[in-house]
Amino acid sequence: MAKSPAVLPLPLSFPPEVPPPTSQAKAETPQPLWLALAFPKLALEAHDGQQRDIPAVAVKEYKGRSVVHTASRLAEMQGVGAGMPVNAAYALCPGLVVYPANEQLQLDRLQQLAVWAEQFTSKINLQSPRALLLEVRGSMKLFGGLPAMLDRIRQQLTEQWQHSFYSAVTPTPMASLLLAFSGQGDVVQDKQHLRSVLGRLSVNRLPIGVKKKQQLRNTGVRLLSDVWRLPREGLARRFGPELVNYLDRTLGLIPDPLDFFASPDEFEAFYEFPMEIHNTDLLFNVARQLLQQLAIFLRQRDACINQCRFQLYHDRQAAASVIIGVRQPTRDQEQLASLLEEHLNRLSLEAPVKSIKLVATDFVPFSPQTLSLFLEPALDQPLDCGESDIETLLEQLQARMGGDVIRTFHSVADHRPENAYRVNEASATKSELIKQQRPFWLLPEPRLLPQKNHQPWFQGPVALIKGPERIQAGWWAGRDVSRDYYIAVDNRGSRLWVFQELSEDQRWYLHGLFA
Amino acid sequence: MNSQLQSLLENNPRIWRAKDRGRYIETGTPSGHPQLDATLPGGGWPANAIMEMVTPQWGMGELQLLLPLMRTITQQKRWILWVSPPYVPYAPALERAGIDMDYVVIIQPDDSCKDAFWGIEKALQTRACALVLAWMDWLPNAVVRRLQLAAETGNSLGVLLRHRDNEHSPAALRLHLHPSDKGVYVKVLKARGSYRYRSVHVNLQLH
């Protein structure tokens, strides 16, 4: 008897019709809905400076030759395709720009995209090397329905990331990926329609070996709808159980558990300039974009930062770092950007910058300020906008002028005038000193006054008009002070605070001015 | 005259006509010195403006003149910024005068004037900062004009203390201080909205 033919015309077709889910089961667990984002040109677009409107290719070593891995749209239009030797590509398109296809770079970019996608859903799966899966059923209502959410994702990917991509939405992850990579852009909300939608695809799209694809084609199977008609056992026997298992997962007949992406604990964003730059304006524009990424990252984690650090990398020279600190934890991108601007205005670049990195490590939980329910007109409450306002001002002053320029002065209980104030420290003890007569200006050091006829002399004769007030203190602290203080007037009308040393030679000093 | 034009002229407080200068009243902040209030237009320090005090030297009572204002401001929990004071402010004395030093911030920018201008402008724009005192002698008119705008935005008063007089300064109020036995002579060099250039003697409790 002859061997059974490859395809048996059995009445039982593959797979059996899915029984419609009972309404009860539906109510219990809503079907997940997977959005697949496929980035066909990721190997090329992962390079930061890559311009989208030039013919370019990413090349890979294959059997000792450089072979085109990914070609940009313009290069494809001139006939360059994947798998072509790079010399042939040059022949077709002389102005070709060539990048290496760096797998690490692609993975990094995919992770950045996953961090970005966390604003839409918490269930994200990385499909290395160039696709993302997002579960959107749970959050699409928040974004105003699926079409609105997809619009938003598309807009951000094109405008902010400038990636070319395909997307598809179906109830199973594998079906979404299949449809996305075939560029169909379908939205299938119900499992029952999966078979007919997928049926249009060619078997070449299946992620199986070239040999098996050839085998399938030899049996006359060209489209997935042909596969659906094949008997399950025969398919498993001839093509291995993996294929049947894959098809089952694609149609949602068996569960398909996925690992979810967990974003890293620290924030890092990196940008490599297409050329070395000398200009802080350009630097600022890029840094601003990095800050925007940081702001999104912080909002997703409901966190804020006390400081972040920019690293500027030079060629053959140690990296320079710019640290931006704030007085109050923040996640406000504009605030950070304005502080950065102050830093950059003061910064002189020692060498051209090749790349820039933004790092933030320590996160603080975000505690929002409570706003009033009713919008009061701002003009009526000029006094109320207080603290945060002044904090911003002080931060800006500090950022621009350096930390030690800003000071506050407070009084300290000490009878020696030069010790009776303290810089930059809040002192709670207000002493009796306050009750006494003191000038508003104090000289940093008492100034020795020359004497004429035993009278002090300061740009002219000085007339004593009140005093003396004796101050003797501090002998225990090594700075012994025993002086007689007078209030005096010089010949031009300034009121001075002068003293005479009681020790030895009784010299006169100027110590302050009554302004 | 066209009635529309008439009503525009009469109802717009921003238009000032020399013939009815009595009508122009910019409400000022009381200075705390009755003699001075009587002289200044608006009955006090100008609000939202830049004011210049020209003194031949420091220590003539210039801070005393501003004391009541500073006291009110710190009591309202608004802030005061001092830019480049010539000497160390003596905290016990200022606290004795009723100023809450918690609301006084002093910046001492190193030589660069740009930083100082920038700091003054930012502070004037900040609503929480009500008064900026700056000891600066070199101030181009363009900068003063810019500070004037900043003061209007931030609803704050900027006081520039200087030795040299600049006749063409665009500041809203310019005073010249001259020492006397019992206080200080204040001569009004320029006041927006007033022709009364007169001097007044202000008694200060000097000792």
XYZ file of C-alpha atoms in Angstrom:
722
model
C 0.000 0.000 0.000
C 1.274 3.406 -0.864
C 2.300 5.830 1.818
C -0.387 8.164 2.889
C -0.194 11.460 1.013
C 1.141 14.530 2.769
C -2.260 16.071 3.063
C -5.094 13.871 4.156
C -8.541 15.089 3.209
C -9.870 14.444 6.665
C -13.231 15.830 7.605
C -11.870 17.206 10.855
C -10.246 20.532 10.042
C -7.735 22.405 12.130
C -8.608 23.793 14.601
C -12.165 23.238 15.677
C -14.344 26.297 15.907
C -13.811 28.130 19.151
C -16.913 27.896 21.281
C -18.224 31.390 21.948
C -17.233 32.418 25.448
C -20.082 32.417 27.883
C -21.159 35.822 29.071
C -20.337 34.817 32.639
C -16.721 34.044 31.842
C -16.457 37.340 30.019
C -17.670 39.248 33.009
C -15.123 37.624 35.284
C -11.933 38.256 33.362
C -11.942 40.637 30.437
C -9.789 39.389 27.604
C -6.456 41.077 27.436
C -5.742 43.109 24.345
C -2.197 43.277 23.053
C -0.751 46.125 21.106
C 2.359 45.131 19.209
C 4.768 47.853 18.133
C 7.273 46.618 15.591
C 10.252 48.763 14.662
C 11.494 47.377 11.343
C 14.318 49.946 11.025
C 15.475 49.839 14.635
C 19.004 48.686 13.783
C 19.390 51.912 11.842
C 17.289 54.254 13.926
C 18.919 53.265 17.195
C 21.828 55.470 16.140
C 21.042 58.855 17.619
C 22.279 61.117 14.906
C 20.809 59.096 12.063
C 18.841 61.394 9.798
C 15.670 59.849 8.479
C 15.777 61.499 5.079
C 19.035 60.167 3.670
C 19.836 56.797 2.127
C 21.502 54.812 4.902
C 22.074 51.180 5.819
C 23.030 49.224 8.898
C 25.487 46.476 8.023
C 26.378 43.228 9.714
C 29.215 40.752 9.313
C 27.965 37.569 7.685
C 30.412 34.844 6.645
C 33.252 37.337 6.544
C 31.425 39.854 4.401
C 29.595 43.038 5.238
C 25.970 42.517 4.421
C 23.105 44.999 4.573
C 20.989 44.320 7.657
C 18.539 47.188 7.446
C 18.111 49.772 4.730
C 16.400 53.120 5.120
C 13.351 53.915 3.044
C 15.294 56.071 0.606
C 17.940 53.387 0.166
C 15.232 50.833 -0.487
C 13.761 53.051 -3.151
C 17.102 52.924 -4.963
C 17.094 49.162 -4.877
C 19.116 48.423 -1.763
C 17.685 45.519 0.212
C 18.511 43.401 3.226
C 21.035 40.621 2.620
C 22.789 42.525 -0.128
C 26.605 42.838 0.107
C 27.550 46.355 1.065
C 29.616 46.797 -2.124
C 26.584 46.084 -4.250
C 24.597 48.575 -2.186
C 27.286 51.221 -2.802
C 27.105 50.514 -6.496
C 23.370 51.121 -6.500
C 23.481 54.149 -4.289
C 26.795 56.035 -4.143
C 25.757 58.482 -1.394
C 25.021 55.701 1.048
C 25.726 56.272 4.734
C 26.749 53.104 6.559
C 26.211 52.341 10.227
C 27.129 49.158 12.078
C 24.158 47.110 13.278
C 24.839 47.159 16.989
C 22.680 44.734 18.955
C 23.409 46.323 22.308
C 22.357 49.684 20.959
C 19.094 48.210 19.718
C 18.401 46.600 23.055
C 19.141 49.863 24.882
C 16.792 51.738 22.625
C 14.116 49.097 23.044
C 14.421 49.456 26.805
C 14.155 53.231 26.539
C 11.035 52.758 24.469
C 9.677 50.379 27.090
C 10.278 52.984 29.798
C 8.492 55.503 27.635
C 5.612 53.063 27.061
C 5.136 52.674 30.790
C 3.043 55.816 30.708
C 0.399 53.822 28.824
C 0.376 50.489 30.618
C 2.279 48.585 33.258
C 2.245 45.317 31.298
C 4.996 45.580 28.749
C 6.936 42.799 27.120
C 10.177 43.224 25.206
C 10.253 41.177 22.031
C 13.915 41.363 21.205
C 15.331 42.473 18.878
C 12.808 44.980 17.611
C 9.292 44.866 18.973
C 7.306 45.762 22.061
C 4.075 44.273 23.357
C 1.728 46.421 25.414
C -1.388 45.214 27.169
C -3.900 47.976 26.527
C -7.267 46.598 27.681
C -6.605 47.699 31.239
C -5.838 51.321 30.454
C -7.554 52.232 27.208
C -10.567 53.681 28.978
C -8.278 56.094 30.799
C -6.967 57.443 27.517
C -10.407 57.895 26.026
C -10.830 54.631 24.167
C -8.578 52.555 21.960
C -8.488 54.823 18.866
C -7.564 57.869 20.934
C -4.884 55.934 22.767
C -3.408 54.578 19.546
C -3.376 58.066 18.057
C -1.464 59.309 21.043
C 1.082 56.515 20.862
C 1.542 57.004 17.143
C 1.952 60.729 17.504
C 4.596 60.450 20.202
C 6.504 57.775 18.315
C 6.663 59.832 15.147
C 7.216 63.261 16.664
C 9.196 62.598 19.785
C 11.087 59.458 18.850
C 10.952 59.710 15.072
C 10.816 55.965 14.685
C 9.161 54.205 11.817
C 6.954 51.467 13.175
C 4.027 49.155 12.517
C 1.345 48.385 15.006
C -1.444 45.866 15.447
C -3.935 45.108 18.208
C -5.332 41.637 18.869
C -6.302 39.562 21.900
C -3.137 37.413 21.727
C 0.477 38.575 21.803
C 1.685 36.323 18.990
C -1.095 37.327 16.618
C -0.347 40.993 17.297
C 3.306 40.485 16.498
C 2.528 38.564 13.318
C 0.172 41.238 12.076
C 2.468 44.085 13.107
C 5.501 42.674 11.308
C 3.441 42.093 8.189
C 2.557 45.781 8.313
C -1.176 45.227 8.324
C -2.083 47.603 11.174
C -5.220 45.665 12.113
C -7.311 46.075 15.217
C -9.033 42.827 16.194
C -10.917 42.984 19.451
C -12.472 39.522 19.428
C -10.665 36.167 19.430
C -13.235 34.677 17.066
C -12.163 36.919 14.217
C -8.489 36.059 14.575
C -8.612 33.083 12.225
C -10.015 35.009 9.319
C -7.729 38.004 9.794
C -4.600 35.902 10.141
C -5.676 33.705 7.256
C -4.657 36.411 4.781
C -0.992 36.211 5.823
C 1.606 34.231 3.939
C 3.276 31.325 5.737
C 6.573 33.119 5.116
C 5.641 35.380 8.011
C 5.719 32.500 10.507
C 8.761 32.532 12.798
C 9.965 29.084 11.736
C 13.049 27.856 9.925
C 13.549 28.420 6.202
C 13.485 24.670 5.625
C 10.103 24.228 7.224
C 8.673 27.162 5.307
C 9.873 25.528 2.111
C 8.326 22.265 3.238
C 5.006 23.995 3.872
C 5.061 25.622 0.461
C 5.867 22.255 -1.149
C 2.697 20.838 0.331
C 0.760 23.583 -1.379
C 0.278 25.701 1.708
C 0.790 29.366 0.915
C -1.449 31.261 3.311
C -2.250 30.754 6.941
C -5.840 30.013 5.963
C -4.450 26.916 4.259
C -2.807 25.870 7.493
C -6.094 26.218 9.363
C -7.498 23.465 7.158
C -4.726 20.991 7.962
C -5.278 18.259 10.548
C -3.659 18.973 13.845
C -2.033 15.566 14.395
C -0.526 15.451 10.941
C 0.840 18.969 11.317
C 2.410 18.063 14.643
C 3.922 14.902 13.211
C 5.404 16.528 10.146
C 6.441 19.959 11.400
C 7.012 19.294 15.067
C 4.879 20.113 18.080
C 6.425 23.616 18.354
C 4.527 24.862 15.344
C 1.202 23.550 16.601
C 1.923 25.023 19.980
C 2.794 28.357 18.398
C -0.396 28.379 16.347
C -2.438 27.519 19.425
C -0.898 30.434 21.297
C -1.485 32.707 18.356
C -5.165 31.851 18.274
C -5.487 32.045 22.043
C -6.427 28.392 22.457
C -3.778 27.938 25.121
C -2.488 30.620 27.469
C 0.654 32.479 26.540
C 2.325 33.807 29.683
C 4.851 36.609 29.201
C 7.458 38.252 31.380
C 6.722 41.868 32.021
C 9.322 44.525 31.672
C 10.482 46.128 34.910
C 12.085 49.500 34.438
C 15.480 50.063 36.041
C 15.867 51.684 39.453
C 17.860 54.585 38.221
C 17.349 56.921 35.374
C 19.886 57.219 32.600
C 19.429 58.890 29.288
C 22.151 59.200 26.723
C 22.533 61.163 23.546
C 25.343 60.961 21.072
C 25.781 64.013 18.897
C 26.179 63.417 15.161
C 29.219 65.718 15.299
C 31.262 67.284 18.059
C 29.682 70.456 19.300
C 31.194 73.583 20.833
C 28.023 75.501 21.444
C 26.165 75.441 24.755
C 22.911 76.409 23.026
C 22.853 73.151 21.093
C 23.806 71.346 24.259
C 20.919 72.934 26.079
C 18.377 71.867 23.470
C 19.419 68.243 23.746
C 19.660 68.399 27.520
C 16.121 69.718 27.562
C 14.908 66.635 25.725
C 16.712 64.416 28.216
C 15.033 66.317 31.032
C 11.704 65.701 29.389
C 12.400 61.968 29.463
C 13.351 62.289 33.099
C 10.122 64.113 33.872
C 8.076 61.342 32.257
C 10.084 58.732 34.134
C 9.462 60.513 37.429
C 5.776 60.975 36.773
C 5.392 57.271 36.087
C 6.950 56.417 39.430
C 5.316 59.244 41.300
C 8.748 60.312 42.439
C 10.835 63.438 42.455
C 14.524 64.196 42.742
C 16.822 66.356 44.800
C 19.530 66.414 42.209
C 20.476 65.098 38.837
C 23.741 65.008 36.973
C 24.691 65.736 33.394
C 27.850 64.117 32.078
C 29.508 65.730 29.099
C 31.858 63.420 27.269
C 34.793 64.790 25.350
C 37.238 63.137 23.047
C 40.278 61.794 24.916
C 39.560 63.827 28.007
C 37.843 63.228 31.308
C 34.098 63.776 31.246
C 32.811 66.989 32.763
C 29.785 66.809 34.982
C 27.166 69.412 35.767
C 25.176 68.752 38.901
C 21.804 70.390 39.238
C 20.493 70.485 42.752
C 17.208 71.863 44.018
C 16.215 72.947 47.488
C 12.881 71.179 47.418
C 12.428 67.807 45.708
C 10.973 68.382 42.292
C 9.892 66.726 39.101
C 9.174 69.906 37.229
C 10.943 69.794 33.915
C 10.741 73.563 33.389
C 12.296 74.290 36.753
C 15.180 71.923 36.080
C 15.627 73.345 32.614
C 15.825 76.903 33.885
C 18.403 75.880 36.483
C 20.375 74.065 33.826
C 20.305 77.155 31.669
C 21.923 79.146 34.454
C 24.614 76.501 34.840
C 25.290 76.330 31.136
C 25.490 80.101 30.821
C 28.380 80.046 33.245
C 29.980 76.954 31.838
C 32.784 77.301 29.339
C 33.300 74.127 27.370
C 36.883 72.945 27.696
C 36.658 70.701 24.676
C 34.034 69.850 22.074
C 31.321 67.580 23.432
C 30.718 64.215 21.797
C 27.860 62.910 23.850
C 25.784 63.773 26.871
C 24.240 61.640 29.584
C 21.687 62.480 32.237
C 21.738 60.408 35.416
C 19.377 60.500 38.366
C 19.659 57.941 41.127
C 18.047 58.978 44.394
C 14.313 59.296 44.237
C 12.002 60.797 46.810
C 8.264 60.111 46.916
C 6.327 62.918 45.361
C 4.174 64.969 47.715
C 2.047 67.376 45.769
C 1.076 70.774 47.034
C -2.594 71.191 47.746
C -4.216 73.754 45.567
C -7.325 75.647 46.410
C -10.544 74.266 44.989
C -11.634 77.686 43.771
C -9.383 79.657 41.567
C -8.624 82.852 43.430
C -7.484 85.749 41.340
C -3.753 86.034 41.814
C -3.784 89.789 42.251
C -5.884 89.681 45.367
C -3.421 87.520 47.189
C 0.041 88.851 46.634
C 1.175 87.734 50.057
C 0.019 84.192 49.776
C 2.150 82.930 46.953
C 5.083 83.036 49.357
C 7.383 80.176 50.063
C 7.704 78.250 46.826
C 8.198 81.490 44.981
C 11.110 82.597 47.116
C 12.584 79.112 47.045
C 12.735 79.292 43.267
C 14.394 82.677 43.439
C 17.027 81.516 45.918
C 17.715 78.410 43.854
C 18.223 80.473 40.758
C 20.513 82.896 42.547
C 22.471 80.014 43.991
C 22.742 78.251 40.660
C 24.030 81.355 38.951
C 26.300 82.867 41.547
C 27.433 79.886 43.579
C 26.403 78.774 47.030
C 28.400 81.094 49.276
C 27.080 84.311 47.781
C 23.706 84.103 49.489
C 23.694 84.835 53.186
C 21.379 85.524 56.011
C 22.407 87.187 59.234
C 21.091 86.481 62.663
C 21.948 87.759 66.091
C 23.719 85.657 68.675
C 23.871 86.285 72.384
C 27.366 87.672 72.745
C 28.502 91.023 74.032
C 31.407 91.299 71.649
C 29.993 93.041 68.573
C 31.988 91.043 66.067
C 30.653 87.855 67.592
C 27.067 88.960 67.986
C 25.902 87.878 64.578
C 26.059 84.647 62.763
C 26.073 84.124 59.054
C 23.730 81.690 57.372
C 22.431 80.062 60.475
C 19.028 80.473 61.964
C 19.454 81.351 65.604
C 16.542 81.183 67.953
C 18.076 83.058 70.872
C 17.340 86.699 70.559
C 19.355 88.328 73.249
C 19.079 91.418 75.345
C 21.603 92.913 72.995
C 18.769 93.843 70.740
C 17.616 96.386 73.256
C 20.840 98.342 73.070
C 21.891 101.021 70.684
C 23.803 99.516 67.790
C 24.646 100.637 64.272
C 23.154 98.905 61.224
C 26.489 98.612 59.499
C 29.377 96.809 61.035
C 32.830 96.785 59.509
C 34.138 93.274 58.949
C 37.201 94.218 61.020
C 37.514 97.278 63.273
C 39.521 99.880 61.420
C 42.340 101.647 63.232
C 41.802 105.407 63.277
C 44.733 107.775 63.328
C 44.867 110.277 66.197
C 45.492 113.966 66.229
C 45.680 115.772 69.546
C 44.496 112.609 71.300
C 41.313 112.749 69.266
C 40.368 110.110 66.664
C 40.526 111.226 63.052
C 38.406 109.814 60.196
C 38.517 111.867 57.013
C 38.556 114.815 59.377
C 38.050 115.344 63.079
C 35.559 113.093 64.801
C 33.300 114.506 67.499
C 32.064 112.154 70.211
C 28.407 112.778 70.930
C 27.325 109.882 73.110
C 29.055 107.367 75.332
C 30.969 105.711 76.620
C 29.447 102.263 76.734
C 31.926 99.814 78.146
C 32.103 96.318 76.732
C 34.324 93.842 78.530
C 33.787 90.265 77.603
C 35.207 87.235 75.951
C 38.365 86.839 78.058
C 37.367 83.212 78.548
C 37.328 82.508 74.826
C 40.731 83.889 73.987
C 39.358 86.989 72.246
C 39.544 89.411 75.090
C 37.571 92.557 74.462
C 37.606 95.586 76.718
C 36.566 98.753 74.976
C 34.716 101.995 75.453
C 32.249 102.565 72.634
C 31.095 106.029 71.557
C 28.704 107.346 69.010
C 30.482 110.008 67.006
C 29.940 112.300 64.053
C 32.560 113.074 61.476
C 32.809 116.439 59.808
C 30.660 115.334 56.872
C 27.725 114.229 58.973
C 28.102 110.452 59.018
C 27.334 108.866 62.342
C 30.030 106.514 63.411
C 30.414 103.874 66.065
C 33.935 104.123 67.410
C 35.719 102.594 70.360
C 38.848 103.122 72.339
C 40.900 100.166 73.522
C 41.200 100.195 77.284
C 44.444 98.267 77.215
C 47.973 99.575 76.718
C 48.103 102.354 74.134
C 44.400 103.322 74.033
C 44.053 103.354 70.286
C 40.852 104.378 68.500
C 38.965 102.141 66.103
C 36.001 102.600 63.798
C 33.607 99.702 64.143
C 30.353 100.654 62.458
C 28.115 103.224 60.841
C 24.636 104.293 61.855
C 22.984 104.392 58.463
C -12.978 118.024 21.655
C -14.228 114.719 20.443
C -16.281 113.200 23.236
C -14.754 109.765 22.756
C -11.284 111.185 23.065
C -12.387 113.148 26.090
C -13.699 110.092 27.877
C -10.568 108.154 26.991
C -8.386 110.867 28.432
C -10.406 111.136 31.567
C -10.956 107.520 32.324
C -7.580 106.073 31.565
C -5.407 106.278 34.656
C -2.306 105.645 32.578
C -2.612 108.927 30.733
C -1.174 111.810 32.654
C -1.865 115.370 31.681
C 0.156 118.183 33.081
C -2.826 120.468 33.460
C -4.585 118.315 36.004
C -1.703 116.921 37.928
C -3.652 116.959 41.159
C -5.804 114.235 39.783
C -2.916 111.933 39.228
C -2.585 109.962 42.399
C -0.454 106.925 42.535
C -1.117 105.388 45.876
C 2.147 104.923 47.618
C 3.204 102.917 50.617
C 3.448 105.111 53.729
C 7.095 105.676 54.500
C 6.516 105.972 58.241
C 7.880 109.523 58.284
C 4.991 112.014 58.192
C 7.091 114.890 56.831
C 8.299 112.739 53.988
C 4.864 111.360 53.163
C 3.578 114.891 52.791
C 6.183 115.627 50.184
C 6.130 112.481 48.129
C 3.422 112.128 45.483
C 0.956 109.435 46.462
C 1.768 109.964 50.112
C 4.640 107.548 50.465
C 7.146 105.382 48.709
C 6.065 104.539 45.176
C 4.575 101.111 44.695
C 5.945 98.819 41.961
C 8.767 101.087 40.947
C 12.440 101.838 41.120
C 13.636 104.511 43.495
C 17.075 106.032 43.753
C 18.713 107.448 46.832
C 21.798 109.495 46.188
C 23.979 110.005 49.226
C 27.457 111.493 49.278
C 28.549 108.728 51.626
C 27.124 105.793 53.555
C 25.931 106.104 57.115
C 23.708 109.176 56.758
C 20.425 107.666 57.767
C 19.514 106.037 54.483
C 18.548 102.798 56.186
C 16.673 104.652 58.894
C 14.449 106.163 56.218
C 13.573 102.726 54.944
C 13.230 101.077 58.346
C 9.429 101.430 58.777
C 8.922 99.972 55.312
C 11.231 97.051 55.975
C 9.494 96.423 59.277
C 6.080 96.275 57.603
C 7.323 94.003 54.884
C 8.901 91.443 57.188
C 5.818 91.517 59.384
C 3.790 90.612 56.305
C 6.208 87.715 55.865
C 7.461 88.997 52.567
C 11.112 89.003 51.708
C 13.807 91.631 51.403
C 16.907 91.177 49.316
C 20.053 93.213 49.876
C 22.472 93.251 47.007
C 26.123 94.115 47.580
C 25.809 96.029 50.861
C 29.002 98.001 51.541
C 29.424 96.661 55.059
C 28.293 93.742 57.188
C 24.675 94.257 58.242
C 24.568 94.139 62.006
C 21.811 91.695 62.868
C 21.174 92.683 66.527
C 20.607 96.307 65.569
C 18.269 95.440 62.739
C 16.308 93.102 64.964
C 16.101 95.781 67.592
C 14.550 97.996 64.964
C 11.854 95.401 64.483
C 13.030 93.704 61.336
C 12.630 89.965 61.248
C 15.993 88.844 59.923
C 14.478 85.535 58.837
C 13.096 87.396 55.846
C 16.239 89.216 54.880
C 18.554 87.652 52.335
C 21.833 89.203 51.397
C 23.721 88.455 48.247
C 27.237 89.596 47.617
C 27.951 88.850 43.958
C 31.613 89.015 43.089
C 32.707 91.794 40.821
C 30.522 90.905 37.880
C 27.785 93.485 37.499
C 25.858 91.222 35.162
C 25.165 88.755 37.921
C 24.015 91.521 40.208
C 21.672 93.027 37.600
C 20.288 89.641 36.847
C 19.754 88.898 40.534
C 18.003 92.221 41.139
C 15.739 91.697 38.165
C 14.796 88.165 39.180
C 14.106 89.261 42.743
C 11.930 92.155 41.612
C 9.921 89.813 39.416
C 9.355 87.440 42.296
C 6.131 88.287 44.043
C 7.267 87.012 47.427
C 10.177 89.417 47.428
C 8.754 92.860 48.157
C 11.825 95.027 48.436
C 15.244 94.956 46.863
C 17.985 97.231 48.169
C 20.968 97.476 45.896
C 24.161 99.352 46.535
C 25.404 99.920 43.046
C 27.033 102.945 41.582
C 27.290 101.889 38.001
C 23.858 101.377 36.508
C 23.170 102.154 32.846
C 19.804 103.743 32.125
C 18.730 100.787 30.034
C 19.210 98.523 33.024
C 17.217 100.827 35.293
C 14.398 100.853 32.753
C 14.440 97.094 32.648
C 14.390 96.885 36.420
C 11.457 99.275 36.413
C 9.504 96.802 34.276
C 10.525 93.946 36.526
C 9.279 95.859 39.565
C 5.932 96.379 37.876
C 5.604 92.662 37.099
C 6.555 91.555 40.566
C 4.653 94.279 42.395
C 7.757 95.185 44.332
C 9.910 98.205 45.136
C 13.532 98.467 44.157
C 15.792 100.930 45.931
C 19.112 101.784 44.354
C 21.568 103.430 46.704
C 24.376 105.276 45.009
C 26.946 107.944 45.516
C 26.914 109.534 42.104
C 23.891 111.283 40.716
C 22.689 110.378 37.265
C 20.347 113.139 36.076
C 18.823 111.121 33.289
C 17.980 108.065 35.275
C 14.506 106.717 34.430
C 13.773 105.794 38.053
C 10.295 106.791 39.253
C 11.554 108.612 42.309
C 14.956 110.079 42.968
C 16.003 111.469 46.308
C 19.129 113.211 47.428
C 20.077 112.838 51.085
C 22.036 115.379 53.008
C 23.022 115.022 56.662
C 21.797 117.275 59.410
C 22.010 117.379 63.197
C 18.669 115.846 63.981
C 18.085 113.678 60.978
C 18.462 114.062 57.301
C 17.509 116.524 54.570
C 15.708 114.776 51.770
C 15.646 116.601 48.469
C 13.287 115.279 45.841
C 15.189 115.343 42.577
C 12.473 113.730 40.538
C 9.101 112.253 41.277
C 6.816 110.756 38.713
C 3.578 112.646 38.539
C 4.683 115.703 40.476
C 6.298 119.057 39.929
C 7.052 119.631 43.555
C 10.785 119.430 43.724
C 11.299 120.455 47.255
C 13.341 119.327 50.151
C 12.131 118.265 53.510
C 13.841 117.626 56.788
C 13.125 114.253 58.309
C 13.760 113.764 61.982
C 15.381 110.473 62.714
C 15.897 108.949 66.102
C 19.586 108.780 65.737
C 20.503 107.971 69.298
